[in-house]
């Protein structure tokens, strides 16, 4: 059993900050050569400086994961400079919190594009070399919303529910090539994506949703991106070679818990 990733090439999409940054840093510390991408040049430059400060050597790309041509070019450049991708983490994602009856088709489609169709595009771009190598790891970043619904996140829940099934289907179709496809389902993690749900109220009190999540989490806290470091290294390493099609929930126990009972 080995949790080291020396000699492996890992691509983490959307790893300019947040969960992706923490996972890329962990994979780098475990020995992998790291590539990451995002859309915004300032995000890229800020991230490159932070990786350097954290002692992680990375190759960064401006690439929108929904753009199949740009993705192909990025994968080819990674192959030329670092080697073919051994570990793909489909992390890039967005959320739009809009009541479904008010949500435009364009908004719904953009969430599906980035959160579900892009993991298909990215996975297809790396599978050929993984099949030739006879080894590979694809890890999709799912969500509580792969299992649960809530108001205003219909597109996101649809995408993340689909991503759970895409994970199982890639596992089913490519397992015979020694390619494992699993997922991580983070709970509620303190990142820019969830910042609106944690904003202090005008009177200085906690956001109602913040209090709600604390009451629904046995660990009675929000997760931090660092809570994902161990799980991602495990699923990227040979220690998980017989784990396939699994969604590993890293949620402090939310999915197991009915919620704090009234005193
Ligand atoms: P975040 O803070 O919003 O960061 C998202 C990252 O993805 C940014 O680096 C962003 O950079 C990049 N990105 C967005 N769209 C992209 C695109 N089309 N192409 C390339 N890069 C793109 O999100 P996060 O909270 O770290 O979440 C990361 C993943 O975990 C997402 O898939 C999210 O759904 C999932 N997740 C989050 C939580 C949570 O509580 N935070 C829980 C469960 C699952 P640019 O804007 O520069 O492209
Ligand atoms: C929301 C949150 C969640 C988290 C995450 C939970 O609005 O409910 O953003 O969707 O991002 O997906 O696992």
XYZ file of C-alpha atoms and ligand atoms in Angstrom:
324
model
C 0.000 0.000 0.000
C 1.554 3.278 -1.083
C 0.286 6.833 -0.730
C 3.238 8.372 -2.590
C 2.694 9.748 -6.105
C 6.282 10.211 -7.266
C 6.591 10.026 -11.054
C 2.879 10.665 -11.604
C 1.355 13.626 -13.478
C -1.784 15.106 -11.892
C -4.122 17.638 -13.538
C -6.542 19.411 -11.182
C -9.091 21.558 -12.985
C -10.142 24.856 -11.432
C -7.334 24.707 -8.874
C -6.605 28.434 -8.636
C -8.074 28.518 -5.122
C -10.610 26.778 -2.885
C -10.943 23.014 -2.787
C -8.959 22.536 -6.012
C -5.966 24.428 -4.674
C -5.878 22.366 -1.466
C -6.135 19.089 -3.407
C -3.432 20.081 -5.926
C -1.142 21.106 -3.066
C -1.709 17.747 -1.337
C -1.029 15.784 -4.537
C 2.142 17.837 -5.074
C 3.336 17.188 -1.520
C 2.754 13.463 -2.171
C 5.206 13.677 -5.095
C 3.033 14.223 -8.177
C 3.922 16.725 -10.907
C 1.034 19.215 -10.896
C -0.836 20.978 -13.673
C -3.926 23.105 -13.097
C -6.169 25.432 -15.074
C -8.714 28.186 -14.620
C -10.302 30.879 -16.828
C -9.152 34.118 -15.238
C -5.559 35.400 -15.717
C -5.458 37.139 -12.326
C -6.638 33.948 -10.598
C -3.876 32.083 -12.445
C -1.138 34.575 -11.538
C -2.235 34.767 -7.884
C -2.341 30.967 -7.699
C 1.126 30.555 -9.260
C 2.558 32.874 -6.600
C 0.767 30.942 -3.821
C 1.897 27.516 -5.084
C 5.467 28.856 -5.223
C 5.149 30.160 -1.643
C 3.850 26.722 -0.610
C 6.834 25.067 -2.328
C 4.720 23.293 -4.952
C 6.015 23.261 -8.533
C 3.073 23.638 -10.896
C 2.242 24.302 -14.518
C -0.760 26.611 -14.858
C -3.044 27.042 -17.869
C -5.771 29.444 -18.865
C -8.321 26.981 -20.187
C -12.115 26.814 -19.941
C -13.031 23.183 -19.279
C -16.120 23.511 -21.512
C -13.932 24.293 -24.565
C -13.054 20.895 -26.074
C -10.419 22.330 -28.470
C -8.680 24.311 -25.719
C -8.776 21.243 -23.454
C -7.151 19.131 -26.175
C -4.359 21.700 -26.587
C -3.792 21.848 -22.803
C -3.587 18.052 -22.522
C -1.118 17.911 -25.431
C 1.083 20.585 -23.826
C 1.048 18.774 -20.480
C 2.022 15.556 -22.293
C 4.972 17.315 -23.994
C 6.243 19.041 -20.867
C 5.321 16.872 -17.849
C 4.162 13.609 -19.398
C 0.707 12.139 -20.032
C -1.889 12.677 -17.292
C -1.987 9.833 -14.737
C -4.414 11.512 -12.322
C -7.282 13.754 -13.427
C -9.285 15.629 -10.793
C -12.459 17.160 -12.253
C -12.825 19.935 -9.692
C -13.765 23.046 -11.732
C -17.369 23.924 -11.020
C -19.866 26.720 -10.544
C -23.188 27.109 -8.782
C -26.098 29.444 -9.485
C -28.575 29.802 -6.625
C -31.846 30.784 -8.372
C -35.400 29.436 -7.747
C -36.012 27.038 -10.662
C -39.177 28.783 -11.824
C -37.117 31.986 -12.196
C -33.995 30.364 -13.713
C -33.276 30.984 -17.388
C -32.475 28.067 -19.697
C -29.093 29.717 -20.367
C -28.253 29.785 -16.649
C -29.357 26.171 -16.199
C -27.325 25.083 -19.223
C -24.171 26.904 -18.071
C -24.159 25.000 -14.776
C -24.725 21.679 -16.564
C -21.989 22.575 -19.085
C -19.306 23.240 -16.477
C -20.319 20.804 -13.730
C -21.293 17.771 -15.842
C -20.381 18.040 -19.515
C -16.869 19.376 -18.808
C -15.912 16.340 -16.658
C -16.945 14.204 -19.678
C -14.781 16.392 -21.985
C -11.812 16.279 -19.601
C -12.099 12.530 -18.952
C -12.375 11.729 -22.665
C -9.232 13.823 -23.287
C -7.085 11.723 -20.919
C -8.596 8.236 -21.277
C -6.718 7.288 -24.486
C -3.284 7.614 -22.891
C -4.494 5.959 -19.670
C -5.776 2.994 -21.694
C -2.421 2.724 -23.507
C -0.572 2.883 -20.167
C -2.919 0.366 -18.561
C -3.409 2.621 -15.549
C -5.134 5.853 -14.539
C -7.101 7.677 -11.858
C -10.084 9.928 -12.541
C -11.596 11.655 -9.507
C -14.752 13.729 -9.911
C -15.756 16.287 -7.303
C -19.402 15.639 -6.510
C -21.416 17.183 -3.686
C -24.071 16.724 -0.981
C -26.285 17.660 -3.906
C -25.359 14.412 -5.608
C -27.702 12.906 -2.962
C -29.909 15.706 -1.641
C -31.903 18.595 -3.071
C -32.511 22.018 -1.668
C -34.204 25.223 -2.752
C -32.544 27.289 -5.558
C -29.923 24.725 -6.694
C -31.875 22.661 -9.271
C -29.237 22.929 -12.031
C -26.356 22.252 -9.649
C -28.049 19.227 -8.053
C -28.925 17.865 -11.506
C -25.293 18.250 -12.614
C -23.817 16.762 -9.448
C -26.300 13.885 -9.468
C -25.330 13.208 -13.059
C -21.661 13.446 -12.143
C -22.164 10.651 -9.581
C -23.545 8.425 -12.344
C -20.825 9.510 -14.815
C -18.315 8.414 -12.154
C -19.952 4.983 -11.920
C -20.142 4.651 -15.694
C -16.486 5.515 -16.311
C -15.607 3.027 -13.553
C -17.724 0.379 -15.290
C -16.485 1.030 -18.835
C -12.734 1.426 -18.121
C -12.086 -0.696 -15.055
C -10.669 -3.457 -17.264
C -7.834 -1.070 -18.268
C -6.842 -0.668 -14.595
C -8.380 2.806 -14.634
C -10.250 3.702 -11.435
C -12.887 6.426 -11.461
C -14.133 7.587 -8.063
C -15.569 10.777 -6.612
C -15.257 12.919 -3.538
C -18.453 14.467 -2.179
C -17.418 17.373 0.009
C -19.911 18.607 2.591
C -20.177 22.347 3.205
C -16.659 23.727 2.817
C -15.520 27.302 3.523
C -14.459 28.572 0.092
C -15.391 31.554 -2.125
C -18.208 29.421 -3.582
C -19.972 29.217 -0.218
C -18.979 32.657 1.085
C -22.504 34.085 0.458
C -23.923 31.379 2.776
C -21.622 32.428 5.615
C -21.859 36.215 5.358
C -22.265 37.974 8.726
C -25.649 39.676 9.099
C -26.020 43.468 9.534
C -26.328 42.987 13.308
C -23.111 40.908 13.352
C -24.957 37.608 13.816
C -24.217 34.489 11.803
C -26.020 33.908 8.454
C -29.143 31.743 8.990
C -27.755 29.181 6.505
C -24.477 29.101 8.452
C -26.400 28.220 11.635
C -28.466 25.679 9.672
C -25.377 23.837 8.385
C -23.820 23.767 11.847
C -27.043 22.151 13.150
C -27.015 19.584 10.323
C -23.365 18.595 10.746
C -22.389 16.218 13.594
C -18.912 17.771 13.503
C -20.744 21.089 14.202
C -18.452 22.989 11.864
C -17.951 23.900 8.211
C -15.300 21.888 6.424
C -12.030 23.448 5.319
C -10.349 22.753 1.952
C -7.568 21.041 3.915
C -10.103 18.383 5.008
C -9.994 17.112 1.417
C -6.213 16.561 1.340
C -6.139 13.024 2.751
C -9.105 11.745 0.718
C -7.693 13.031 -2.594
C -4.246 11.506 -2.007
C -5.874 8.181 -1.092
C -8.031 8.097 -4.248
C -5.099 9.247 -6.440
C -2.723 6.579 -5.082
C -2.233 2.844 -5.562
C -3.761 2.406 -2.088
C -7.180 2.695 -3.788
C -6.517 0.450 -6.823
C -9.461 -1.803 -5.917
C -11.812 1.102 -5.119
C -13.859 1.917 -8.216
C -17.115 3.785 -8.806
C -17.210 5.013 -5.210
C -18.298 8.415 -3.922
C -16.319 9.230 -0.774
C -18.341 11.781 1.217
C -16.166 14.130 3.242
C -19.008 15.908 5.015
C -18.425 15.710 8.776
C -21.396 13.313 8.929
C -24.150 15.438 7.326
C -25.547 12.577 5.235
C -25.762 10.332 8.314
C -27.536 12.855 10.560
C -31.185 13.965 10.822
C -30.066 17.200 12.458
C -29.679 18.515 15.987
C -32.857 17.806 17.924
C -34.530 20.720 19.758
C -33.456 20.890 23.433
P -14.725 27.970 -6.077
O -14.136 28.498 -4.831
O -15.855 28.687 -6.757
O -13.545 27.699 -7.157
C -13.901 27.238 -8.410
C -12.648 27.133 -9.259
O -12.996 26.616 -10.536
C -11.960 28.467 -9.494
O -10.557 28.244 -9.542
C -12.454 28.881 -10.889
O -11.495 29.721 -11.479
C -12.543 27.500 -11.567
N -13.504 27.393 -12.685
C -14.831 27.669 -12.657
N -15.370 27.443 -13.873
C -14.350 27.031 -14.690
C -14.278 26.665 -16.062
N -15.354 26.689 -16.856
N -13.077 26.284 -16.556
C -11.974 26.260 -15.757
N -11.982 26.594 -14.448
C -13.170 26.982 -13.926
O -15.281 26.490 -5.804
P -14.957 25.472 -4.621
O -15.851 25.738 -3.471
O -13.482 25.380 -4.422
O -15.489 24.109 -5.298
C -14.664 23.338 -6.133
C -15.488 22.139 -6.567
O -16.015 21.485 -5.407
C -16.697 22.508 -7.418
O -16.925 21.488 -8.371
C -17.843 22.527 -6.403
O -19.085 22.270 -7.025
C -17.438 21.410 -5.509
N -17.986 21.435 -4.150
C -17.827 22.540 -3.366
C -18.315 22.488 -2.050
C -18.189 23.641 -1.096
O -18.887 23.612 -0.063
N -17.373 24.636 -1.363
C -18.925 21.331 -1.577
C -19.101 20.248 -2.444
C -18.606 20.313 -3.728
P -11.903 30.730 -12.709
O -13.149 31.458 -12.271
O -10.706 31.613 -12.868
O -12.149 29.852 -13.894
C -25.290 25.308 -1.600
C -23.831 25.025 -1.468
C -23.586 23.554 -1.701
C -22.132 23.244 -1.599
C -21.859 21.809 -1.812
C -22.443 20.960 -0.731
O -25.639 26.384 -2.116
O -26.077 24.458 -1.157
O -23.058 25.801 -2.352
O -24.094 23.177 -2.944
O -21.407 23.950 -2.541
O -22.181 21.373 -3.086
O -21.901 19.665 -0.870
